Tab-separated table of C-alpha atoms in Angstrom:
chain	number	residue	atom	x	y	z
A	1	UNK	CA	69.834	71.447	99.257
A	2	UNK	CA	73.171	71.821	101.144
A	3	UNK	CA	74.432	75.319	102.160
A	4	UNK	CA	78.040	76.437	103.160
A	5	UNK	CA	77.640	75.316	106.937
A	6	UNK	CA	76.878	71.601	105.466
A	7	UNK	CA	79.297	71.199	103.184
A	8	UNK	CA	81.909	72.096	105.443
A	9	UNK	CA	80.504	69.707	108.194
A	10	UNK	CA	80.359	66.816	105.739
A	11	UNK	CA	83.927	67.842	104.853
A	12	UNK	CA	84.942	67.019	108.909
A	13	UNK	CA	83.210	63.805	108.794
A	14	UNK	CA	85.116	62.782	106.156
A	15	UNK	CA	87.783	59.952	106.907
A	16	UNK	CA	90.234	62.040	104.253
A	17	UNK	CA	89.962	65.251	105.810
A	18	UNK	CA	91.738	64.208	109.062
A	19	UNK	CA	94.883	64.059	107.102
A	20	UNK	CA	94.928	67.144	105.402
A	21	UNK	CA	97.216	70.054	106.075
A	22	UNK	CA	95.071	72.495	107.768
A	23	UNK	CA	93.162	75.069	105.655
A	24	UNK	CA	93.166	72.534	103.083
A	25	UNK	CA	89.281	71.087	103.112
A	26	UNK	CA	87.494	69.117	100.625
A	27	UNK	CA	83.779	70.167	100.545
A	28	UNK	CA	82.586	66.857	99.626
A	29	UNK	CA	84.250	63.448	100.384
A	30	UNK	CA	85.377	63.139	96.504
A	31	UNK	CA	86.202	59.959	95.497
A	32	UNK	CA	86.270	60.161	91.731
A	33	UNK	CA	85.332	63.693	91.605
A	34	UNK	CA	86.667	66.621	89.678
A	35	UNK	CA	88.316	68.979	92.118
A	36	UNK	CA	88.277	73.064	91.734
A	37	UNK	CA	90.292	74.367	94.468
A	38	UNK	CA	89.175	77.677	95.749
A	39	UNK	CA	92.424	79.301	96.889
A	40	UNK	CA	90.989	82.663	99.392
A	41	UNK	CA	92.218	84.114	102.083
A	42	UNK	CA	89.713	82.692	104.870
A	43	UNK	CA	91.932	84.605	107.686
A	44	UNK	CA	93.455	87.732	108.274
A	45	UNK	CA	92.404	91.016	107.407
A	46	UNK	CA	90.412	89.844	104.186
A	47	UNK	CA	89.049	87.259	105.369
A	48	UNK	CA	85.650	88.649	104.767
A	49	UNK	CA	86.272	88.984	100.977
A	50	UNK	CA	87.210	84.878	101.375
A	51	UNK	CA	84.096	84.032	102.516
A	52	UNK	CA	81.758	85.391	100.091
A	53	UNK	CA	84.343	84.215	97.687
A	54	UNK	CA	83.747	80.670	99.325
A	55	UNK	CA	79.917	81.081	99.410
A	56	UNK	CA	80.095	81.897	95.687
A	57	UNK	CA	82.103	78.581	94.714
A	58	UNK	CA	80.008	76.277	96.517
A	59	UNK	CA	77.073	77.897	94.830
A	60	UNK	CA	78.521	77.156	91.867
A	61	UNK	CA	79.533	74.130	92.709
A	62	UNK	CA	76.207	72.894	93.875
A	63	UNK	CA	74.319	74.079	91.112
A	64	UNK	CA	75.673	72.230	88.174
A	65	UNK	CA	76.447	68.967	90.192
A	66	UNK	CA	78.413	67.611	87.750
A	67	UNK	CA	80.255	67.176	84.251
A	68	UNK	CA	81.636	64.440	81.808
A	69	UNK	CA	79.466	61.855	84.731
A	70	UNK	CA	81.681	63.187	87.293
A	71	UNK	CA	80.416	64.454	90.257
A	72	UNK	CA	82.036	68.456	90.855
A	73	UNK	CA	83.297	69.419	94.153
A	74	UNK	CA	85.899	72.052	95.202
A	75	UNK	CA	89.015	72.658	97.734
A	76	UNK	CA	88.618	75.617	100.191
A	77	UNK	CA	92.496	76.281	100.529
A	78	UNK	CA	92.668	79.282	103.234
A	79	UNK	CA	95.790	81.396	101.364
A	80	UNK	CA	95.699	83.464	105.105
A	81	UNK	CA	96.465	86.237	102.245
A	82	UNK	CA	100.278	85.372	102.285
A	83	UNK	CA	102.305	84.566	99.112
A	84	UNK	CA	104.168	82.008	100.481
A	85	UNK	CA	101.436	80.103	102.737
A	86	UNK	CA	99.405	80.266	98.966
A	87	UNK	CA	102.125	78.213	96.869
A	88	UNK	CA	102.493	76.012	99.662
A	89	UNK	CA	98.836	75.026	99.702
A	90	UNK	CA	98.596	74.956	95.901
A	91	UNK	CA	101.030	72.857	95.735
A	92	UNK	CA	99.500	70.389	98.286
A	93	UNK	CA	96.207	70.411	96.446
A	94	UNK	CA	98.251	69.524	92.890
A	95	UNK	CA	99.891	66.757	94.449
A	96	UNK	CA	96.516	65.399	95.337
A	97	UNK	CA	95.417	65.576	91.853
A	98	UNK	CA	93.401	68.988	91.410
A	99	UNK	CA	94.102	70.808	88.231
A	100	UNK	CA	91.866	73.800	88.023
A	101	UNK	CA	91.562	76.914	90.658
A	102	UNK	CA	89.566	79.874	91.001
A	103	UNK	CA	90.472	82.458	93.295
A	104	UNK	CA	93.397	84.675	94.544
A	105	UNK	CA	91.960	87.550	95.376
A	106	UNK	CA	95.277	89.416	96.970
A	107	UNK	CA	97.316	90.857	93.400
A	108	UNK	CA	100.885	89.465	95.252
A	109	UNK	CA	99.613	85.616	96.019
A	110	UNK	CA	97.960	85.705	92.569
A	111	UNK	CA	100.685	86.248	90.854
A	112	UNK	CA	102.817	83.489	93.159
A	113	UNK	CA	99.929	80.880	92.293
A	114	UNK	CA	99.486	81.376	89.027
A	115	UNK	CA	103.430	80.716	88.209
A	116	UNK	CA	102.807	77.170	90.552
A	117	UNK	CA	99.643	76.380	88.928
A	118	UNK	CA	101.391	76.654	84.998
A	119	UNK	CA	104.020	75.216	86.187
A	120	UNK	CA	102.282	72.026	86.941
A	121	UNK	CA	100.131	72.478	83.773
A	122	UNK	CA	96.840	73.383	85.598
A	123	UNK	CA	95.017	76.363	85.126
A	124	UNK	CA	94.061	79.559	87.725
A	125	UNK	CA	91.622	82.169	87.308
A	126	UNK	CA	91.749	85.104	89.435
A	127	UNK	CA	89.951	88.460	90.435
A	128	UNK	CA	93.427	90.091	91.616
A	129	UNK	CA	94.068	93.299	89.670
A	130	UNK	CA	97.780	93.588	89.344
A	131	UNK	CA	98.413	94.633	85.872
A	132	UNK	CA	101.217	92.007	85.494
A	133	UNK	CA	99.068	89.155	86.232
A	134	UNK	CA	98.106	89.406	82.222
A	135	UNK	CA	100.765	91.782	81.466
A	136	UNK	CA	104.582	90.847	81.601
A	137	UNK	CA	104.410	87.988	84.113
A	138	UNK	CA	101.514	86.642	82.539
A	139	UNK	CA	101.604	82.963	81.312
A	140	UNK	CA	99.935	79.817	80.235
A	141	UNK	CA	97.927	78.796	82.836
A	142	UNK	CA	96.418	81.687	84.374
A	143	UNK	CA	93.671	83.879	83.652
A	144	UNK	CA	92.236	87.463	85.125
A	145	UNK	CA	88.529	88.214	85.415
A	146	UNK	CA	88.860	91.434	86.951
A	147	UNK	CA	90.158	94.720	85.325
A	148	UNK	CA	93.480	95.218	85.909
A	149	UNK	CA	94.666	98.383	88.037
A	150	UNK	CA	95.240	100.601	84.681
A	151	UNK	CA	91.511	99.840	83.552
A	152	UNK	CA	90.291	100.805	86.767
A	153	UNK	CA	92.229	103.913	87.235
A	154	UNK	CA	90.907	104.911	83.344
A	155	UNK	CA	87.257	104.017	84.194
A	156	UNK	CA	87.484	106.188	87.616
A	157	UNK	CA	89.701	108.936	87.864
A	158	UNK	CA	89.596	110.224	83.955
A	159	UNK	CA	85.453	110.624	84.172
A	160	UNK	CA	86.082	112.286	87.586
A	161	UNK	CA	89.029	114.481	86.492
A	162	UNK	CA	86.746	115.327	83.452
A	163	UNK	CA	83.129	115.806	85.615
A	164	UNK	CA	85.467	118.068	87.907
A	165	UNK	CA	87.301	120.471	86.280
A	166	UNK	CA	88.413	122.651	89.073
A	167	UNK	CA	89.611	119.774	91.108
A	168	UNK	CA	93.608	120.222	90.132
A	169	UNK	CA	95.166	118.979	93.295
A	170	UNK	CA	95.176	115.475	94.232
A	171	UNK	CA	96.503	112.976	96.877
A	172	UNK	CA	97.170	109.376	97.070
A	173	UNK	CA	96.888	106.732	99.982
A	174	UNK	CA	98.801	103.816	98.724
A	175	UNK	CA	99.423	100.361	99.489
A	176	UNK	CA	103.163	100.033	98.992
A	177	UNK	CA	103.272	96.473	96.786
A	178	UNK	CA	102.462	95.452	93.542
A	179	UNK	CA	98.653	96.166	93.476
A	180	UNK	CA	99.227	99.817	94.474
A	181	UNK	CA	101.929	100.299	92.276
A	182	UNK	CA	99.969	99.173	89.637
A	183	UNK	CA	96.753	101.882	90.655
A	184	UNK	CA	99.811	104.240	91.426
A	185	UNK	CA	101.088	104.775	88.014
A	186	UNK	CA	98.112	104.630	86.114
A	187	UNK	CA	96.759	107.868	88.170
A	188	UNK	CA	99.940	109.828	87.558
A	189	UNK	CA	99.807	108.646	83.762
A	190	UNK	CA	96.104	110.662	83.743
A	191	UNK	CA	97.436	113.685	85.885
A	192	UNK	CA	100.569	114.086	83.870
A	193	UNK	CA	97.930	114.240	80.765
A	194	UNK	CA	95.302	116.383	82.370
A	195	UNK	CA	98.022	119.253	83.933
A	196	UNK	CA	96.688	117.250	87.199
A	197	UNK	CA	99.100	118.678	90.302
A	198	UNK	CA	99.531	115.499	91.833
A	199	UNK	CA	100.570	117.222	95.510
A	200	UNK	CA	101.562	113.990	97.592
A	201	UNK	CA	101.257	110.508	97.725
A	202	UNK	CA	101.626	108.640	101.804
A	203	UNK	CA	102.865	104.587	100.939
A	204	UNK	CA	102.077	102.152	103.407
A	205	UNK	CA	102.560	98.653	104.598
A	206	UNK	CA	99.472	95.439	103.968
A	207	UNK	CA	99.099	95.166	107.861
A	208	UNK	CA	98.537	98.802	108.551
A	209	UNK	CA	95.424	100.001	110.571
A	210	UNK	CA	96.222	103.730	111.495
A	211	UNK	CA	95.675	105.828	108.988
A	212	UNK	CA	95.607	109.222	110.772
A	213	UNK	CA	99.542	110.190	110.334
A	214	UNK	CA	98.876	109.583	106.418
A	215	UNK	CA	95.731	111.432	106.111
A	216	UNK	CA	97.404	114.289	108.261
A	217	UNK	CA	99.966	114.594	105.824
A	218	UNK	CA	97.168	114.581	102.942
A	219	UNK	CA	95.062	117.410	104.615
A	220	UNK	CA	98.820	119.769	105.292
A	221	UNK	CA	99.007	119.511	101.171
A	222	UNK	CA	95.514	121.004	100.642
A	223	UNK	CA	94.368	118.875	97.558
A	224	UNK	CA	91.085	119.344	95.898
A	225	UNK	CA	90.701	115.755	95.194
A	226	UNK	CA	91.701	112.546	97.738
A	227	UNK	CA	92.120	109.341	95.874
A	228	UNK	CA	92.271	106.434	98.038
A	229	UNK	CA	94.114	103.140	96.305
A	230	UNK	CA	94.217	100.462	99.037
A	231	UNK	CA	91.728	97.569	99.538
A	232	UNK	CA	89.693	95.980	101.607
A	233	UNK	CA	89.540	96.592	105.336
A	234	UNK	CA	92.451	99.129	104.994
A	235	UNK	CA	90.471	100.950	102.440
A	236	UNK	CA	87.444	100.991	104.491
A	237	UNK	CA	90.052	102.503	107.749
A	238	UNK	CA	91.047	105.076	105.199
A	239	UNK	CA	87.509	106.454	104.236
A	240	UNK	CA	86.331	106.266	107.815
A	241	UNK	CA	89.192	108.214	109.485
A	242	UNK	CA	89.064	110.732	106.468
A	243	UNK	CA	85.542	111.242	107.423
A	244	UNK	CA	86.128	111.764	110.899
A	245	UNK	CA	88.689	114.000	109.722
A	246	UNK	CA	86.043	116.253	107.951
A	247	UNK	CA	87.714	115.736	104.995
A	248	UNK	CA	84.637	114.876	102.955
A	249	UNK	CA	83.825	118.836	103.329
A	250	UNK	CA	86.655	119.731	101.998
A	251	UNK	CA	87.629	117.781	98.996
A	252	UNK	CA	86.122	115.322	96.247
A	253	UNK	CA	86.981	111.141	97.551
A	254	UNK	CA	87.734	108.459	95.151
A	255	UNK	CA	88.159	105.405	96.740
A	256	UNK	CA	89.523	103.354	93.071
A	257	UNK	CA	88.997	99.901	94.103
A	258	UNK	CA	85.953	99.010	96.281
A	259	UNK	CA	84.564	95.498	97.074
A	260	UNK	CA	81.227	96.763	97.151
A	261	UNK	CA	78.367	95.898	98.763
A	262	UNK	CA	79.994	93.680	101.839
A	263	UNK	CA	82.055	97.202	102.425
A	264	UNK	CA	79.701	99.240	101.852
A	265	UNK	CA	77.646	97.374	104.337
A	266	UNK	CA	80.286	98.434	106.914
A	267	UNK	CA	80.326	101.938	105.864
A	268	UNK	CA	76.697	102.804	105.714
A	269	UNK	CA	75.234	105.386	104.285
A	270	UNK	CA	75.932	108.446	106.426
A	271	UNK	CA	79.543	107.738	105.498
A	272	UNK	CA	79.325	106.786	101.988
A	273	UNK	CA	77.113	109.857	100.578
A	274	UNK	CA	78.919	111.755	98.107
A	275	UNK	CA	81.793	109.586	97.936
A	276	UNK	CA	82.765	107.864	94.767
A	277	UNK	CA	83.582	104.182	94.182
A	278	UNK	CA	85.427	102.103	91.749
A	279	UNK	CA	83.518	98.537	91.546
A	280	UNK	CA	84.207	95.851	89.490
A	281	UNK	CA	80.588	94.656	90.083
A	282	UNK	CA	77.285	96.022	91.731
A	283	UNK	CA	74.385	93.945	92.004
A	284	UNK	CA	72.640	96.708	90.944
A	285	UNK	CA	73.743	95.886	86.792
A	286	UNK	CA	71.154	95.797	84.517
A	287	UNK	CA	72.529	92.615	82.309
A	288	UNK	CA	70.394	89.391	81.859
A	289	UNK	CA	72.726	87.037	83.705
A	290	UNK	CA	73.249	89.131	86.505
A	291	UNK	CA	69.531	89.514	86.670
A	292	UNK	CA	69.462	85.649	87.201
A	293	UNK	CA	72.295	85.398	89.637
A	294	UNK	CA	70.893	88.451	91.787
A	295	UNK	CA	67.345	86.741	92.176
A	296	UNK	CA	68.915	82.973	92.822
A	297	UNK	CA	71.244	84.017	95.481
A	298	UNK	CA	67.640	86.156	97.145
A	299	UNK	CA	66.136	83.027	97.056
A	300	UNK	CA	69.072	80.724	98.500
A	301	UNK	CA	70.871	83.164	100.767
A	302	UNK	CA	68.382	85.823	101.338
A	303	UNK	CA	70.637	88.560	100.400
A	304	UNK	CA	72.260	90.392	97.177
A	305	UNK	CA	75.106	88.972	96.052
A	306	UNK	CA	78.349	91.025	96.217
A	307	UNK	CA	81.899	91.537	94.353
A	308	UNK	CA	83.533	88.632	96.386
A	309	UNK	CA	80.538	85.974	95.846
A	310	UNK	CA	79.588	86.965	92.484
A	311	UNK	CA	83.140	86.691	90.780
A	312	UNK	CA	84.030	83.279	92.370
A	313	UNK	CA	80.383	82.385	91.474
A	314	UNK	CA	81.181	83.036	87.654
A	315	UNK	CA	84.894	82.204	87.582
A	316	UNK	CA	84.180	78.969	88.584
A	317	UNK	CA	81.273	78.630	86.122
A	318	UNK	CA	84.036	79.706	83.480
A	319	UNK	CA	86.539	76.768	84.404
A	320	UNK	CA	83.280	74.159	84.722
A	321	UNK	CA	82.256	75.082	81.684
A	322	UNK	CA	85.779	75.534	79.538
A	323	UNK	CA	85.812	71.803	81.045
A	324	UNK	CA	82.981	70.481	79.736
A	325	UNK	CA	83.741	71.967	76.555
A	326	UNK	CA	87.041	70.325	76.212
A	327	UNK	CA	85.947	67.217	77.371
A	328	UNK	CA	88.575	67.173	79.820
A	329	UNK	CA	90.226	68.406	83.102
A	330	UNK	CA	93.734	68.343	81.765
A	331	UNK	CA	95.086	71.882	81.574
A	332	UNK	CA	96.213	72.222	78.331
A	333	UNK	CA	92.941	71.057	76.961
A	334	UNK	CA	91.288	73.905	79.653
A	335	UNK	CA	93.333	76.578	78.456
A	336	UNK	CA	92.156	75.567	74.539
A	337	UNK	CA	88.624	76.409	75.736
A	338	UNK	CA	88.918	79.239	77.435
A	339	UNK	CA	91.053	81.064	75.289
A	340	UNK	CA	88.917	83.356	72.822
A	341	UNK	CA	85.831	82.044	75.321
A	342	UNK	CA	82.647	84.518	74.810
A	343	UNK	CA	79.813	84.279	76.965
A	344	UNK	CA	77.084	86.052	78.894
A	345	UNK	CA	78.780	87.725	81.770
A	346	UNK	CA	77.824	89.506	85.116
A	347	UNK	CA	78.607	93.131	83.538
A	348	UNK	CA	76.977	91.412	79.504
A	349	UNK	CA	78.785	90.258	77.022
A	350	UNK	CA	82.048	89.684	77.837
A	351	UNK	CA	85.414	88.072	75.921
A	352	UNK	CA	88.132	85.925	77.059
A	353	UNK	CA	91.333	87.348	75.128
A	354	UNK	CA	93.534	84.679	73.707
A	355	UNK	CA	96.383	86.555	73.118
A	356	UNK	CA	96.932	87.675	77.233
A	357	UNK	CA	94.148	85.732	78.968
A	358	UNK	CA	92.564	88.655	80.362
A	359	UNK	CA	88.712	88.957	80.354
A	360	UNK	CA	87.412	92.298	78.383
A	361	UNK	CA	84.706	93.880	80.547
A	362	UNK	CA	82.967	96.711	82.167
A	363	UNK	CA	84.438	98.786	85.314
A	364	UNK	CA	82.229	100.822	87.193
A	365	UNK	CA	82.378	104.532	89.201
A	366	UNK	CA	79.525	104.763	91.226
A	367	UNK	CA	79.001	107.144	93.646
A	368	UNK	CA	77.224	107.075	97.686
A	369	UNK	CA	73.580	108.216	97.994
A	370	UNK	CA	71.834	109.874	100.848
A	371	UNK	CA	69.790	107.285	103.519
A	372	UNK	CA	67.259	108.821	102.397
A	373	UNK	CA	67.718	108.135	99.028
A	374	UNK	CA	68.331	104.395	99.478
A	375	UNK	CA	65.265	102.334	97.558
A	376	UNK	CA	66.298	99.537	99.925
A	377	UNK	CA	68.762	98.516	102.657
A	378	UNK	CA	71.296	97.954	99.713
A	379	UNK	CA	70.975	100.767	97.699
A	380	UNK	CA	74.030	102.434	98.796
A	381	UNK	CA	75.359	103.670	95.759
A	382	UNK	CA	74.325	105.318	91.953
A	383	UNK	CA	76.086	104.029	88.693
A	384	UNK	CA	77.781	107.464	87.226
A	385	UNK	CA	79.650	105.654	84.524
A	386	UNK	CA	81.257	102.551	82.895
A	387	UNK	CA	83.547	101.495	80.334
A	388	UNK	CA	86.093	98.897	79.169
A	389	UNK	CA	89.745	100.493	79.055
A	390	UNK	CA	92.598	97.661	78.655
A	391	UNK	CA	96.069	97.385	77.334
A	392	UNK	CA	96.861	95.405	74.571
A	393	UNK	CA	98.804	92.790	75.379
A	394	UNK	CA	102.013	94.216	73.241
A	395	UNK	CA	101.218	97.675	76.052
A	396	UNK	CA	101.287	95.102	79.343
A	397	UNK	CA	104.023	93.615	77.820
A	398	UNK	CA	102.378	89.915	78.005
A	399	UNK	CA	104.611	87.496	75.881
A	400	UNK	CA	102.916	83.910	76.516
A	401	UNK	CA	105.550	81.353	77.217
């Protein structure tokens, strides 16, 4: 069977590739095949969560071979996380005929993709969390597996605000763009409710690394609680210099919007104990088709498969399959299958909702054991809780063109 390392080497033998726009590779030499392009930010400072993402798709990919006697094969389109170098690349893979996308894992490119990919009647599926992505920019063509900020926000702070009733002061670390917003003013929607003091909030810019100045400001303001809303590599900066700070000691961490286990394999244990975690998916889930995905990926990778791997494993799956369904790759017909889609998902059952396009399903708190505690090298963290808390789409204010 081929892994990652030969599909992308077939894709540089290929006579095709050598006039592609970089960042743009086929992973097979396609001829008649149908296309998924797998738009992730391969560089930059999530670059990491691309990878897995990548790893996931060609899993995918692999694995099914192909539909309606065509053989599958996918588009790793490196969005270098920028809004701008995303569209461009999108729009480069349309024009050479592929329809359907899975990826976008940065809230602002999502949103600039998934307007491209409508307009030219294809159809995107994303993990971003941007409330407007299915709320009032939603459209057409694109679809969100991943809660949205104000789920994750419910499913995270309100159990925490509830398990800790003395914790009355809390801060904010924020990434100052959409995403952030988004995790932003779903927090001081719950503190306004709860009599929550919300004492301070730092904003702060996607390509920031230095987190001290911010977390300075946080420990002058004396909160009880610290919750932490960027992503990513920033996020891990965040919890890292906090701990250094000896902040840990002093006051209850939520970071809102982990990647899991590739972060927390950064973080280790000594750092993570204690803190919570918001997690769209932990290996750890006790549902039947996780169950199967955890012990394939054992066998083929020799590891646990994490947020960025397992979601572009299944959104993928979810576009292969809407296609077979429909009998076709033409995005209209797509849409018509997915729409109202149920199937057996990483966190169970879970619902594709017609009327916005956004998948109903579980978000998770889970919070850092003790080394000690660990059953095996990744068994970083507990499950405290999880729930499903959305919007309608008349609350996001989704009106489908």
């Amino acid at each position: 069977m081929l892994n990652r390392r030969d599909l992308l080497k077939l894709s540089c033998l290929s006579a095709g590739s050598l006039f592609l726009p970089a960042g743009l590779r086929p992973a097979f030499a396609a001829g008649d095949a149908i296309t998924i392009g797998a738009p992730l930010p391969m560089s930059g400072p999530f670059a990491a969560n691309g990878k897995f993402g990548s790893m996931g798709t060609a899993m995918i990919i692999e694995e099914v071979g192909q539909i309606l006697d065509r053989k599958l094969a996918y588009q790793e389109i490196d969005t270098e996380g920028k809004p701008a170098t995303a569209v461009r690349k999108v729009q480069e893979a349309m024009e050479r005929g592929s329809t359907l996308f899975a990826g976008g894992i940065l809230s602002s490119e999502a949103l600039a993709m998934g307007k491209e990919v409508a307009k030219g009647k294809g159809v995107f599926i994303t993990t971003a969390g941007a409330d407007e992505i299915t709320g009032s920019e939603c459209n057409k063509g694109t679809f969100r597996w991943s809660v949205p900020t104000f789920g994750a926000i419910e499913q995270t702070v309100r159990p925490l605000v509830e398990q800790l009733p003395n914790a009355k002061r809390w801060y904010t670390i924020t990434p100052q763009y959409v995403f952030g917003d988004g995790l932003l003013n779903a927090a001081k929607a719950i503190f306004k409710e709860k009599g929550i003091e919300h004492v301070g909030n730092s904003y702060h810019s996607l390509t920031e690394k230095e987190f001290s100045g911010y977390l300075t400001n946080a420990m002058a303001a004396k909160p009880d609680a610290l919750l932490i809303l960027n992503f990513g590599s920033q996020s891990s900066d965040t919890l890292r210099q906090a701990v250094s700070f000896g902040m840990k000691k002093r006051m209850t961490i939520l970071l809102a919007w982990a990647s899991g286990l590739e972060q927390f394999e950064t973080l280790g244990p000594d750092l993570m104990e204690g803190v919570y975690f918001g997690a769209q998916y932990w290996h750890g889930i006790d549902s039947p088709f996780n169950r199967e995905l955890v012990a394939k990926v054992q066998a083929k990778h020799k590891m646990n498969p994490n947020y960025a791997f397992a979601s572009a494993y299944l959104t993928t799956k979810i576009l292969i399959d809407a296609a077979a369904k429909a009998g076709s790759t033409e995005g209209e017909a797509v849409v018509k299958a997915m729409e109202g889609m149920k199937y057996a998902g990483l966190t169970g059952d879970e619902e594709i909702r017609a009327a916005d396009h956004q998948v109903i399903k579980n978000y998770y708190l889970l919070k850092g054991k003790a080394k000690s505690a660990m059953k095996d090298k990744d068994d970083y963290a507990d499950i405290i809780s999880f729930g499903q808390s959305f919007q309608t789409p008349e609350q996001a204010q989704c009106k489908m063109a």
